[in-house]
mmCIF file of C-alpha atoms in Angstrom:
data_model
loop_
_atom_site.group_PDB
_atom_site.id
_atom_site.type_symbol
_atom_site.label_atom_id
_atom_site.label_comp_id
_atom_site.label_asym_id
_atom_site.label_seq_id
_atom_site.Cartn_x
_atom_site.Cartn_y
_atom_site.Cartn_z
ATOM 1 C CA UNK A 1252 -18.444 11.479 -9.655
ATOM 2 C CA UNK A 1253 -20.190 12.514 -6.495
ATOM 3 C CA UNK A 1254 -22.813 10.561 -4.613
ATOM 4 C CA UNK A 1255 -25.805 12.005 -6.461
ATOM 5 C CA UNK A 1256 -24.316 11.222 -9.850
ATOM 6 C CA UNK A 1257 -23.415 7.676 -8.852
ATOM 7 C CA UNK A 1258 -26.907 7.029 -7.522
ATOM 8 C CA UNK A 1259 -28.396 8.537 -10.668
ATOM 9 C CA UNK A 1260 -26.269 6.222 -12.790
ATOM 10 C CA UNK A 1261 -27.776 3.236 -10.985
ATOM 11 C CA UNK A 1262 -31.347 4.501 -10.951
ATOM 12 C CA UNK A 1263 -31.453 5.870 -14.468
ATOM 13 C CA UNK A 1264 -32.160 2.574 -16.295
ATOM 14 C CA UNK A 1265 -35.106 1.946 -13.969
ATOM 15 C CA UNK A 1266 -36.748 5.306 -14.518
ATOM 16 C CA UNK A 1267 -39.561 5.610 -17.006
ATOM 17 C CA UNK A 1268 -38.606 7.779 -19.923
ATOM 18 C CA UNK A 1269 -42.012 9.396 -20.045
ATOM 19 C CA UNK A 1270 -44.040 10.227 -16.979
ATOM 20 C CA UNK A 1271 -47.021 12.510 -17.413
ATOM 21 C CA UNK A 1272 -47.254 15.681 -15.415
ATOM 22 C CA UNK A 1273 -49.707 15.482 -12.540
ATOM 23 C CA UNK A 1274 -50.185 17.294 -9.281
ATOM 24 C CA UNK A 1275 -51.584 16.650 -5.856
ATOM 25 C CA UNK A 1276 -55.343 17.196 -6.138
ATOM 26 C CA UNK A 1277 -55.609 15.802 -9.648
ATOM 27 C CA UNK A 1278 -58.166 13.137 -10.345
ATOM 28 C CA UNK A 1279 -56.344 10.392 -12.212
ATOM 29 C CA UNK A 1280 -56.902 7.019 -13.843
ATOM 30 C CA UNK A 1281 -54.108 4.605 -12.977
ATOM 31 C CA UNK A 1282 -53.780 1.705 -15.403
ATOM 32 C CA UNK A 1283 -52.353 -1.116 -13.315
ATOM 33 C CA UNK A 1284 -50.868 -4.165 -14.926
ATOM 34 C CA UNK A 1285 -52.151 -7.236 -13.122
ATOM 35 C CA UNK A 1286 -50.449 -10.574 -13.674
ATOM 36 C CA UNK A 1287 -52.435 -13.717 -12.941
ATOM 37 C CA UNK A 1288 -50.457 -16.791 -13.840
ATOM 38 C CA UNK A 1289 -49.654 -16.263 -17.476
ATOM 39 C CA UNK A 1290 -52.389 -13.749 -18.131
ATOM 40 C CA UNK A 1291 -51.873 -10.078 -17.933
ATOM 41 C CA UNK A 1292 -54.625 -7.526 -17.823
ATOM 42 C CA UNK A 1293 -55.083 -3.868 -17.089
ATOM 43 C CA UNK A 1294 -57.171 -2.651 -14.204
ATOM 44 C CA UNK A 1295 -58.031 0.990 -13.778
ATOM 45 C CA UNK A 1296 -57.894 2.644 -10.383
ATOM 46 C CA UNK A 1297 -59.546 6.037 -10.402
ATOM 47 C CA UNK A 1298 -59.142 8.578 -7.620
ATOM 48 C CA UNK A 1299 -57.597 11.742 -6.275
ATOM 49 C CA UNK A 1300 -53.842 12.083 -5.831
ATOM 50 C CA UNK A 1301 -53.478 13.057 -2.186
ATOM 51 C CA UNK A 1302 -49.703 12.828 -1.782
ATOM 52 C CA UNK A 1303 -46.448 12.488 -3.643
ATOM 53 C CA UNK A 1304 -43.197 11.545 -1.968
ATOM 54 C CA UNK A 1305 -39.662 10.452 -2.681
ATOM 55 C CA UNK A 1306 -37.438 10.983 -5.654
ATOM 56 C CA UNK A 1307 -35.745 8.918 -8.321
ATOM 57 C CA UNK A 1308 -36.863 5.296 -8.493
ATOM 58 C CA UNK A 1309 -38.356 5.659 -5.027
ATOM 59 C CA UNK A 1310 -40.936 8.261 -5.998
ATOM 60 C CA UNK A 1311 -44.380 7.215 -4.775
ATOM 61 C CA UNK A 1312 -47.833 8.716 -5.026
ATOM 62 C CA UNK A 1313 -51.018 7.994 -3.134
ATOM 63 C CA UNK A 1314 -54.424 7.825 -4.780
ATOM 64 C CA UNK A 1315 -57.613 7.942 -2.730
ATOM 65 C CA UNK A 1316 -61.104 7.043 -3.817
ATOM 66 C CA UNK A 1317 -64.389 6.193 -2.172
ATOM 67 C CA UNK A 1318 -65.696 2.678 -2.840
ATOM 68 C CA UNK A 1319 -69.174 1.906 -1.534
ATOM 69 C CA UNK A 1320 -68.899 4.586 1.091
ATOM 70 C CA UNK A 1321 -65.521 3.351 2.247
ATOM 71 C CA UNK A 1322 -62.306 5.249 1.610
ATOM 72 C CA UNK A 1323 -59.675 3.257 -0.279
ATOM 73 C CA UNK A 1324 -56.111 4.439 -0.727
ATOM 74 C CA UNK A 1325 -53.466 2.897 -2.924
ATOM 75 C CA UNK A 1326 -49.855 3.884 -2.978
ATOM 76 C CA UNK A 1327 -48.014 3.377 -6.260
ATOM 77 C CA UNK A 1328 -44.318 3.527 -7.112
ATOM 78 C CA UNK A 1329 -44.272 6.058 -9.939
ATOM 79 C CA UNK A 1330 -41.668 4.179 -11.944
ATOM 80 C CA UNK A 1331 -42.967 0.661 -11.339
ATOM 81 C CA UNK A 1332 -43.520 -1.362 -14.511
ATOM 82 C CA UNK A 1333 -46.861 -2.385 -13.014
ATOM 83 C CA UNK A 1334 -48.113 1.177 -13.366
ATOM 84 C CA UNK A 1335 -48.757 1.092 -17.086
ATOM 85 C CA UNK A 1336 -50.306 4.500 -17.580
ATOM 86 C CA UNK A 1337 -51.405 7.564 -15.662
ATOM 87 C CA UNK A 1338 -54.195 9.679 -17.105
ATOM 88 C CA UNK A 1339 -55.104 13.035 -15.627
ATOM 89 C CA UNK A 1340 -58.872 13.464 -15.696
ATOM 90 C CA UNK A 1341 -59.458 16.600 -13.674
ATOM 91 C CA UNK A 1342 -57.391 19.171 -11.853
ATOM 92 C CA UNK A 1343 -58.340 20.906 -8.634
ATOM 93 C CA UNK A 1344 -57.304 23.956 -6.689
ATOM 94 C CA UNK A 1345 -55.565 22.790 -3.531
ATOM 95 C CA UNK A 1346 -53.428 24.627 -1.029
ATOM 96 C CA UNK A 1347 -51.636 21.671 0.547
ATOM 97 C CA UNK A 1348 -48.906 19.290 -0.617
ATOM 98 C CA UNK A 1349 -50.625 16.428 1.220
ATOM 99 C CA UNK A 1350 -54.404 16.166 1.231
ATOM 100 C CA UNK A 1351 -54.637 13.951 4.301
ATOM 101 C CA UNK A 1352 -57.544 16.065 5.533
ATOM 102 C CA UNK A 1353 -59.726 14.301 2.987
ATOM 103 C CA UNK A 1354 -59.521 11.195 5.165
ATOM 104 C CA UNK A 1355 -61.604 12.872 7.825
ATOM 105 C CA UNK A 1356 -64.288 13.918 5.401
ATOM 106 C CA UNK A 1357 -67.280 12.086 4.010
ATOM 107 C CA UNK A 1358 -69.951 12.780 1.416
ATOM 108 C CA UNK A 1359 -70.081 16.174 -0.228
ATOM 109 C CA UNK A 1360 -67.164 17.521 1.805
ATOM 110 C CA UNK A 1361 -64.772 15.254 -0.079
ATOM 111 C CA UNK A 1362 -65.211 17.284 -3.246
ATOM 112 C CA UNK A 1363 -62.310 19.492 -4.234
ATOM 113 C CA UNK A 1364 -62.639 22.854 -5.924
ATOM 114 C CA UNK A 1365 -62.136 22.075 -9.585
ATOM 115 C CA UNK A 1366 -59.761 24.097 -11.691
ATOM 116 C CA UNK A 1367 -61.814 25.691 -14.468
ATOM 117 C CA UNK A 1368 -60.170 26.168 -17.864
ATOM 118 C CA UNK A 1369 -59.646 29.875 -17.133
ATOM 119 C CA UNK A 1370 -57.861 28.914 -13.914
ATOM 120 C CA UNK A 1371 -55.366 26.642 -15.609
ATOM 121 C CA UNK A 1372 -52.756 29.329 -16.178
ATOM 122 C CA UNK A 1373 -50.759 28.715 -12.986
ATOM 123 C CA UNK A 1374 -50.860 24.995 -13.464
ATOM 124 C CA UNK A 1375 -49.644 25.333 -17.012
ATOM 125 C CA UNK A 1376 -46.775 27.505 -15.819
ATOM 126 C CA UNK A 1377 -45.798 24.858 -13.314
ATOM 127 C CA UNK A 1378 -46.051 22.187 -15.962
ATOM 128 C CA UNK A 1379 -43.856 24.167 -18.337
ATOM 129 C CA UNK A 1380 -41.301 24.658 -15.575
ATOM 130 C CA UNK A 1381 -41.377 20.935 -14.795
ATOM 131 C CA UNK A 1382 -40.909 20.061 -18.461
ATOM 132 C CA UNK A 1383 -37.921 22.381 -18.690
ATOM 133 C CA UNK A 1384 -36.434 20.730 -15.596
ATOM 134 C CA UNK A 1385 -36.940 17.276 -17.087
ATOM 135 C CA UNK A 1386 -35.313 18.332 -20.337
ATOM 136 C CA UNK A 1387 -32.344 19.781 -18.488
ATOM 137 C CA UNK A 1388 -32.007 16.587 -16.482
ATOM 138 C CA UNK A 1389 -32.094 14.313 -19.510
ATOM 139 C CA UNK A 1390 -29.614 16.539 -21.287
ATOM 140 C CA UNK A 1391 -27.257 16.354 -18.339
ATOM 141 C CA UNK A 1392 -27.661 12.597 -18.309
ATOM 142 C CA UNK A 1393 -26.776 12.249 -21.974
ATOM 143 C CA UNK A 1394 -23.757 14.468 -21.406
ATOM 144 C CA UNK A 1395 -22.448 12.330 -18.581
ATOM 145 C CA UNK A 1396 -22.976 9.106 -20.474
ATOM 146 C CA UNK A 1397 -21.352 10.505 -23.629
ATOM 147 C CA UNK B 1387 -11.616 -15.916 -9.271
ATOM 148 C CA UNK B 1388 -10.720 -12.631 -7.726
ATOM 149 C CA UNK B 1389 -9.855 -12.480 -4.045
ATOM 150 C CA UNK B 1390 -11.672 -9.234 -3.474
ATOM 151 C CA UNK B 1391 -11.723 -5.502 -3.893
ATOM 152 C CA UNK B 1392 -11.993 -2.411 -1.715
ATOM 153 C CA UNK B 1393 -14.673 0.213 -2.151
ATOM 154 C CA UNK B 1394 -16.865 2.838 -0.648
ATOM 155 C CA UNK B 1395 -20.504 2.568 0.265
ATOM 156 C CA UNK B 1396 -22.400 5.165 -1.765
ATOM 157 C CA UNK B 1397 -25.925 4.647 -0.497
ATOM 158 C CA UNK B 1398 -29.117 2.684 -0.842
ATOM 159 C CA UNK B 1399 -31.912 2.911 -3.352
ATOM 160 C CA UNK B 1400 -34.225 0.566 -5.181
ATOM 161 C CA UNK B 1401 -34.350 -0.779 -8.719
ATOM 162 C CA UNK B 1402 -36.939 -2.825 -10.579
ATOM 163 C CA UNK B 1403 -36.041 -6.336 -11.751
ATOM 164 C CA UNK B 1404 -37.281 -8.099 -14.903
ATOM 165 C CA UNK B 1405 -40.480 -9.129 -13.167
ATOM 166 C CA UNK B 1406 -41.102 -5.539 -12.188
ATOM 167 C CA UNK B 1407 -40.524 -6.110 -8.492
ATOM 168 C CA UNK B 1408 -38.732 -3.438 -6.497
ATOM 169 C CA UNK B 1409 -35.372 -4.671 -5.233
ATOM 170 C CA UNK B 1410 -33.630 -2.840 -2.367
ATOM 171 C CA UNK B 1411 -30.011 -2.330 -3.346
ATOM 172 C CA UNK B 1412 -26.835 -0.803 -1.984
ATOM 173 C CA UNK B 1413 -24.523 1.020 -4.359
ATOM 174 C CA UNK B 1414 -20.807 0.518 -3.792
ATOM 175 C CA UNK B 1415 -18.081 2.339 -5.619
ATOM 176 C CA UNK B 1416 -15.552 -0.485 -5.880
ATOM 177 C CA UNK B 1417 -12.027 0.165 -6.994
ATOM 178 C CA UNK B 1418 -9.883 0.890 -8.845
ATOM 179 C CA UNK B 1419 -7.360 -0.669 -6.478
ATOM 180 C CA UNK B 1420 -3.633 -1.076 -6.991
ATOM 181 C CA UNK B 1421 -1.889 -4.275 -6.005
ATOM 182 C CA UNK B 1422 0.855 -3.035 -3.672
ATOM 183 C CA UNK B 1423 2.406 -6.322 -2.606
ATOM 184 C CA UNK B 1424 2.083 -10.010 -3.294
ATOM 185 C CA UNK B 1425 2.837 -12.086 -0.239
ATOM 186 C CA UNK B 1426 4.229 -15.544 -0.849
ATOM 187 C CA UNK B 1427 4.713 -18.654 1.238
ATOM 188 C CA UNK B 1428 8.482 -18.610 0.830
ATOM 189 C CA UNK B 1429 9.059 -15.019 1.847
ATOM 190 C CA UNK B 1430 6.164 -14.179 4.175
ATOM 191 C CA UNK B 1431 4.947 -17.540 5.386
ATOM 192 C CA UNK B 1432 1.466 -17.002 3.959
ATOM 193 C CA UNK B 1433 -0.154 -16.123 0.679
ATOM 194 C CA UNK B 1434 -2.049 -12.889 0.179
ATOM 195 C CA UNK B 1435 -2.309 -9.832 -1.992
ATOM 196 C CA UNK B 1436 -2.115 -6.352 -0.556
ATOM 197 C CA UNK B 1437 -4.248 -3.735 -2.286
ATOM 198 C CA UNK B 1438 -4.603 0.009 -1.848
ATOM 199 C CA UNK B 1439 -7.657 2.138 -2.503
ATOM 200 C CA UNK B 1440 -8.094 5.910 -2.905
ATOM 201 C CA UNK B 1441 -5.168 8.235 -3.463
ATOM 202 C CA UNK B 1442 -3.702 10.440 -0.753
ATOM 203 C CA UNK B 1443 -1.790 13.622 -1.583
ATOM 204 C CA UNK B 1444 1.920 12.904 -1.427
ATOM 205 C CA UNK B 1445 2.670 15.760 0.950
ATOM 206 C CA UNK B 1446 0.132 14.412 3.447
ATOM 207 C CA UNK B 1447 1.776 11.026 3.948
ATOM 208 C CA UNK B 1448 5.011 9.909 5.524
ATOM 209 C CA UNK B 1449 8.077 9.043 3.520
ATOM 210 C CA UNK B 1450 7.554 5.430 4.521
ATOM 211 C CA UNK B 1451 4.087 5.446 2.951
ATOM 212 C CA UNK B 1452 5.471 6.965 -0.244
ATOM 213 C CA UNK B 1453 8.308 4.467 -0.313
ATOM 214 C CA UNK B 1454 5.779 1.653 0.032
ATOM 215 C CA UNK B 1455 4.120 2.474 -3.271
ATOM 216 C CA UNK B 1456 6.994 3.907 -5.285
ATOM 217 C CA UNK B 1457 10.747 3.581 -5.724
ATOM 218 C CA UNK B 1458 12.502 6.265 -3.656
ATOM 219 C CA UNK B 1459 16.148 7.097 -3.605
ATOM 220 C CA UNK B 1460 17.482 6.074 -0.188
ATOM 221 C CA UNK B 1461 20.557 4.792 1.500
ATOM 222 C CA UNK B 1462 19.127 1.289 1.712
ATOM 223 C CA UNK B 1463 18.260 1.298 -1.971
ATOM 224 C CA UNK B 1464 21.746 2.425 -2.922
ATOM 225 C CA UNK B 1465 23.309 -0.230 -0.711
ATOM 226 C CA UNK B 1466 21.104 -2.900 -2.235
ATOM 227 C CA UNK B 1467 21.968 -1.744 -5.737
ATOM 228 C CA UNK B 1468 25.663 -1.744 -4.885
ATOM 229 C CA UNK B 1469 25.339 -5.321 -3.643
ATOM 230 C CA UNK B 1470 23.771 -6.240 -6.973
ATOM 231 C CA UNK B 1471 20.340 -7.055 -5.483
ATOM 232 C CA UNK B 1472 17.122 -6.527 -7.377
ATOM 233 C CA UNK B 1473 15.096 -3.581 -6.081
ATOM 234 C CA UNK B 1474 11.855 -4.624 -4.404
ATOM 235 C CA UNK B 1475 9.002 -4.282 -6.903
ATOM 236 C CA UNK B 1476 6.767 -1.278 -6.269
ATOM 237 C CA UNK B 1477 3.366 -0.366 -7.660
ATOM 238 C CA UNK B 1478 4.474 3.095 -8.765
ATOM 239 C CA UNK B 1479 1.199 4.749 -7.851
ATOM 240 C CA UNK B 1480 0.068 7.498 -5.520
ATOM 241 C CA UNK B 1481 0.089 6.766 -1.773
ATOM 242 C CA UNK B 1482 -3.108 5.033 -0.741
ATOM 243 C CA UNK B 1483 -5.612 5.979 1.935
ATOM 244 C CA UNK B 1484 -6.730 2.413 2.620
ATOM 245 C CA UNK B 1485 -4.433 -0.612 2.447
ATOM 246 C CA UNK B 1486 -5.817 -4.065 3.114
ATOM 247 C CA UNK B 1487 -4.802 -7.649 2.452
ATOM 248 C CA UNK B 1488 -6.784 -10.467 0.923
ATOM 249 C CA UNK B 1489 -5.616 -13.908 2.000
ATOM 250 C CA UNK B 1490 -5.160 -16.461 -0.728
ATOM 251 C CA UNK B 1491 -2.959 -17.169 -3.684
ATOM 252 C CA UNK B 1492 -2.720 -14.095 -5.856
ATOM 253 C CA UNK B 1493 -2.466 -16.216 -8.953
ATOM 254 C CA UNK B 1494 -1.436 -14.154 -11.928
ATOM 255 C CA UNK B 1495 -1.517 -10.902 -10.004
ATOM 256 C CA UNK B 1496 1.613 -8.828 -9.891
ATOM 257 C CA UNK B 1497 2.598 -5.681 -8.035
ATOM 258 C CA UNK B 1498 1.336 -2.560 -9.772
ATOM 259 C CA UNK B 1499 -1.647 -4.208 -11.403
ATOM 260 C CA UNK B 1500 -4.927 -2.320 -11.160
ATOM 261 C CA UNK B 1501 -8.037 -4.151 -10.001
ATOM 262 C CA UNK B 1502 -11.323 -2.759 -11.230
ATOM 263 C CA UNK B 1503 -14.822 -3.861 -10.345
ATOM 264 C CA UNK B 1504 -14.579 -6.166 -13.366
ATOM 265 C CA UNK B 1505 -12.718 -8.678 -11.198
ATOM 266 C CA UNK B 1506 -16.162 -9.557 -9.847
ATOM 267 C CA UNK B 1507 -17.525 -10.412 -13.299
ATOM 268 C CA UNK B 1508 -19.280 -13.737 -13.150
ATOM 269 C CA UNK B 1509 -19.592 -13.611 -9.362
ATOM 270 C CA UNK B 1510 -23.206 -14.091 -8.334
ATOM 271 C CA UNK B 1511 -22.913 -13.265 -4.641
ATOM 272 C CA UNK B 1512 -20.434 -11.391 -2.445
ATOM 273 C CA UNK B 1513 -19.526 -11.051 1.216
ATOM 274 C CA UNK B 1514 -19.156 -7.454 2.345
ATOM 275 C CA UNK B 1515 -17.120 -6.480 5.406
ATOM 276 C CA UNK B 1516 -17.303 -3.037 6.973
ATOM 277 C CA UNK B 1517 -17.368 -1.230 10.288
ATOM 278 C CA UNK B 1518 -20.888 -0.691 11.598
ATOM 279 C CA UNK B 1519 -22.148 2.716 12.664
ATOM 280 C CA UNK B 1520 -21.238 3.443 16.274
ATOM 281 C CA UNK B 1521 -24.214 3.903 18.582
ATOM 282 C CA UNK B 1522 -22.299 4.700 21.763
ATOM 283 C CA UNK B 1523 -23.487 3.376 25.107
ATOM 284 C CA UNK B 1524 -26.866 1.800 24.341
ATOM 285 C CA UNK B 1525 -29.505 0.295 26.599
ATOM 286 C CA UNK B 1526 -30.715 -3.293 26.419
ATOM 287 C CA UNK B 1527 -33.764 -2.505 24.279
ATOM 288 C CA UNK B 1528 -31.703 -1.018 21.478
ATOM 289 C CA UNK B 1529 -28.689 -3.279 21.983
ATOM 290 C CA UNK B 1530 -30.278 -6.694 22.505
ATOM 291 C CA UNK B 1531 -33.888 -6.199 21.506
ATOM 292 C CA UNK B 1532 -35.281 -6.611 25.023
ATOM 293 C CA UNK B 1533 -38.965 -5.808 25.418
ATOM 294 C CA UNK B 1534 -38.577 -3.430 28.349
ATOM 295 C CA UNK B 1535 -41.232 -3.134 31.002
ATOM 296 C CA UNK B 1536 -44.798 -1.881 31.054
ATOM 297 C CA UNK B 1537 -45.706 1.741 30.588
ATOM 298 C CA UNK B 1538 -48.200 1.661 33.473
ATOM 299 C CA UNK B 1539 -49.420 -0.715 36.212
ATOM 300 C CA UNK B 1540 -47.046 0.610 38.842
ATOM 301 C CA UNK B 1541 -43.870 0.539 36.752
ATOM 302 C CA UNK B 1542 -41.852 3.499 37.929
ATOM 303 C CA UNK B 1543 -38.851 4.946 36.093
ATOM 304 C CA UNK B 1544 -37.700 1.531 34.839
ATOM 305 C CA UNK B 1545 -39.650 1.293 31.572
ATOM 306 C CA UNK B 1546 -36.551 0.585 29.498
ATOM 307 C CA UNK B 1547 -34.622 -1.344 32.135
ATOM 308 C CA UNK B 1548 -33.554 -4.989 31.714
ATOM 309 C CA UNK B 1549 -35.305 -6.269 34.875
ATOM 310 C CA UNK B 1550 -33.760 -9.127 36.825
ATOM 311 C CA UNK B 1551 -30.286 -10.393 35.956
ATOM 312 C CA UNK B 1552 -30.178 -13.625 37.885
ATOM 313 C CA UNK B 1553 -31.303 -15.724 40.856
ATOM 314 C CA UNK B 1554 -30.910 -15.448 44.635
ATOM 315 C CA UNK B 1555 -28.357 -16.869 47.095
ATOM 316 C CA UNK B 1556 -27.708 -19.740 44.759
ATOM 317 C CA UNK B 1557 -25.739 -19.095 42.600
ATOM 318 C CA UNK B 1558 -25.361 -15.708 44.299
ATOM 319 C CA UNK B 1559 -23.804 -14.108 41.237
ATOM 320 C CA UNK B 1560 -24.718 -13.021 37.760
ATOM 321 C CA UNK B 1561 -23.850 -15.680 35.221
ATOM 322 C CA UNK B 1562 -21.243 -14.551 32.686
ATOM 323 C CA UNK B 1563 -22.624 -13.607 29.283
ATOM 324 C CA UNK B 1564 -25.712 -11.879 30.710
ATOM 325 C CA UNK B 1565 -26.927 -9.349 28.122
ATOM 326 C CA UNK B 1566 -26.637 -5.865 29.511
ATOM 327 C CA UNK B 1567 -26.350 -2.266 28.378
ATOM 328 C CA UNK B 1568 -23.053 -1.207 26.859
ATOM 329 C CA UNK B 1569 -21.278 -0.054 23.782
ATOM 330 C CA UNK B 1570 -23.098 -0.797 20.543
ATOM 331 C CA UNK B 1571 -21.808 -0.605 17.004
ATOM 332 C CA UNK B 1572 -18.472 0.517 15.612
ATOM 333 C CA UNK B 1573 -17.351 -3.072 15.162
ATOM 334 C CA UNK B 1574 -16.292 -4.972 12.080
ATOM 335 C CA UNK B 1575 -19.136 -6.977 10.601
ATOM 336 C CA UNK B 1576 -19.486 -9.155 7.542
ATOM 337 C CA UNK B 1577 -22.736 -9.553 5.666
ATOM 338 C CA UNK B 1578 -22.584 -12.717 3.628
ATOM 339 C CA UNK B 1579 -24.135 -13.902 0.417
ATOM 340 C CA UNK B 1580 -25.364 -10.591 -0.977
ATOM 341 C CA UNK B 1581 -26.557 -11.086 -4.538
ATOM 342 C CA UNK B 1582 -24.820 -9.018 -7.186
ATOM 343 C CA UNK B 1583 -27.454 -7.050 -9.074
ATOM 344 C CA UNK B 1584 -25.243 -5.118 -11.422
ATOM 345 C CA UNK B 1585 -21.624 -4.332 -12.237
ATOM 346 C CA UNK B 1586 -20.841 -1.093 -14.030
ATOM 347 C CA UNK B 1587 -17.143 -0.946 -14.943
ATOM 348 C CA UNK B 1588 -17.474 2.515 -16.496
ATOM 349 C CA UNK B 1589 -18.416 4.142 -13.205
ATOM 350 C CA UNK B 1590 -16.663 1.506 -11.015
ATOM 351 C CA UNK B 1591 -20.004 0.638 -9.511
ATOM 352 C CA UNK B 1592 -21.124 -2.538 -7.820
ATOM 353 C CA UNK B 1593 -24.803 -2.892 -6.956
ATOM 354 C CA UNK B 1594 -25.745 -5.560 -4.425
ATOM 355 C CA UNK B 1595 -29.098 -6.614 -3.078
ATOM 356 C CA UNK B 1596 -29.717 -5.673 0.539
ATOM 357 C CA UNK B 1597 -27.980 -3.574 3.141
ATOM 358 C CA UNK B 1598 -24.318 -3.433 4.117
ATOM 359 C CA UNK B 1599 -22.824 -2.144 7.384
ATOM 360 C CA UNK B 1600 -21.502 1.348 7.962
ATOM 361 C CA UNK B 1601 -22.242 4.894 6.918
ATOM 362 C CA UNK B 1602 -22.377 6.183 3.371
ATOM 363 C CA UNK B 1603 -18.835 6.922 2.283
ATOM 364 C CA UNK B 1604 -17.383 4.273 4.588
ATOM 365 C CA UNK B 1605 -14.781 1.729 3.490
ATOM 366 C CA UNK B 1606 -16.119 -1.674 2.501
ATOM 367 C CA UNK B 1607 -14.244 -4.870 1.696
ATOM 368 C CA UNK B 1608 -15.919 -6.963 -0.985
ATOM 369 C CA UNK B 1609 -15.080 -10.632 -1.520
ATOM 370 C CA UNK B 1610 -16.763 -13.271 -3.639
ATOM 371 C CA UNK B 1611 -19.041 -15.172 -1.302
ATOM 372 C CA UNK B 1612 -17.746 -18.469 0.030
ATOM 373 C CA UNK B 1613 -21.221 -19.475 1.106
ATOM 374 C CA UNK B 1614 -22.476 -22.598 -0.603
ATOM 375 C CA UNK B 1615 -25.974 -22.511 -2.061
#
């Protein structure tokens, strides 16, 4: 086995089997699992995905929101057990992989151009492509383990 | 308990533990290793096992290297056979790229046996020895963590210099051991007490918590940790 396959063998058990499709620019609800002593509760962090980085178990994404006029960013490990659920609320038309320019903006300028239903075609194509990739990956995985 | 095993550093990544925390880990492909020789007190004056890791093509190695791992027909062998002596036991495997010894009694191990990563089953922590990445001739900031000098306030062209190295007329010399610029890296280092996260005998993988020296693909020597506590 080469390096990639060996690393994949180690990372595979830590990857979530189902991760929803989302893009940079999407407005998402992140359901975070918060453990306080013995209690566990879910807190929702809502905001815009401004960056995605890394691969495998190290994949991270950054969510930005404005709280009381102050920008707040949280960076989540995509496959962390503490990220219970990711819900895509809205999609936007963006032309960058990283939306760091939003940090310099306030008020109305923060708004992103929303993707209307009739503009979803491209996004759906990307999603379909992504799903095919995922399927191919999981198939390859089952082949190597078999 | 196993004496140790040879392997290759694959790379680093992170995994999530039962509590959901991210754990930085290094993946090591450990073994399979052949036992090439068992050294004994009577014959060699010390106890050790010699193991080999990774096959080399036969045509790429010397006859001596081939004869080390397998029985070859030679004048010496024929003489020994004629004298009624037992042939020296050989592992009967391919010539090995890396051959190292582990000191200690190789109890139960015999020449030709194959060590897999399973020898580390039940071991909670390991010591990993490898050669660090060579950095060449490095300055004192990189090599010894000096702070360097100021960027401004009259500092001219000596921002990364070490500054003074001693006193004046007395002692009139630089005391030995002064930290200075020089060659950094490319030395053998041991990182001790690395926790074993996972052992995967199917893929010969050993996953330990934390970093180990050397580049990806470099040889590593893994021993059960002798650190107490």
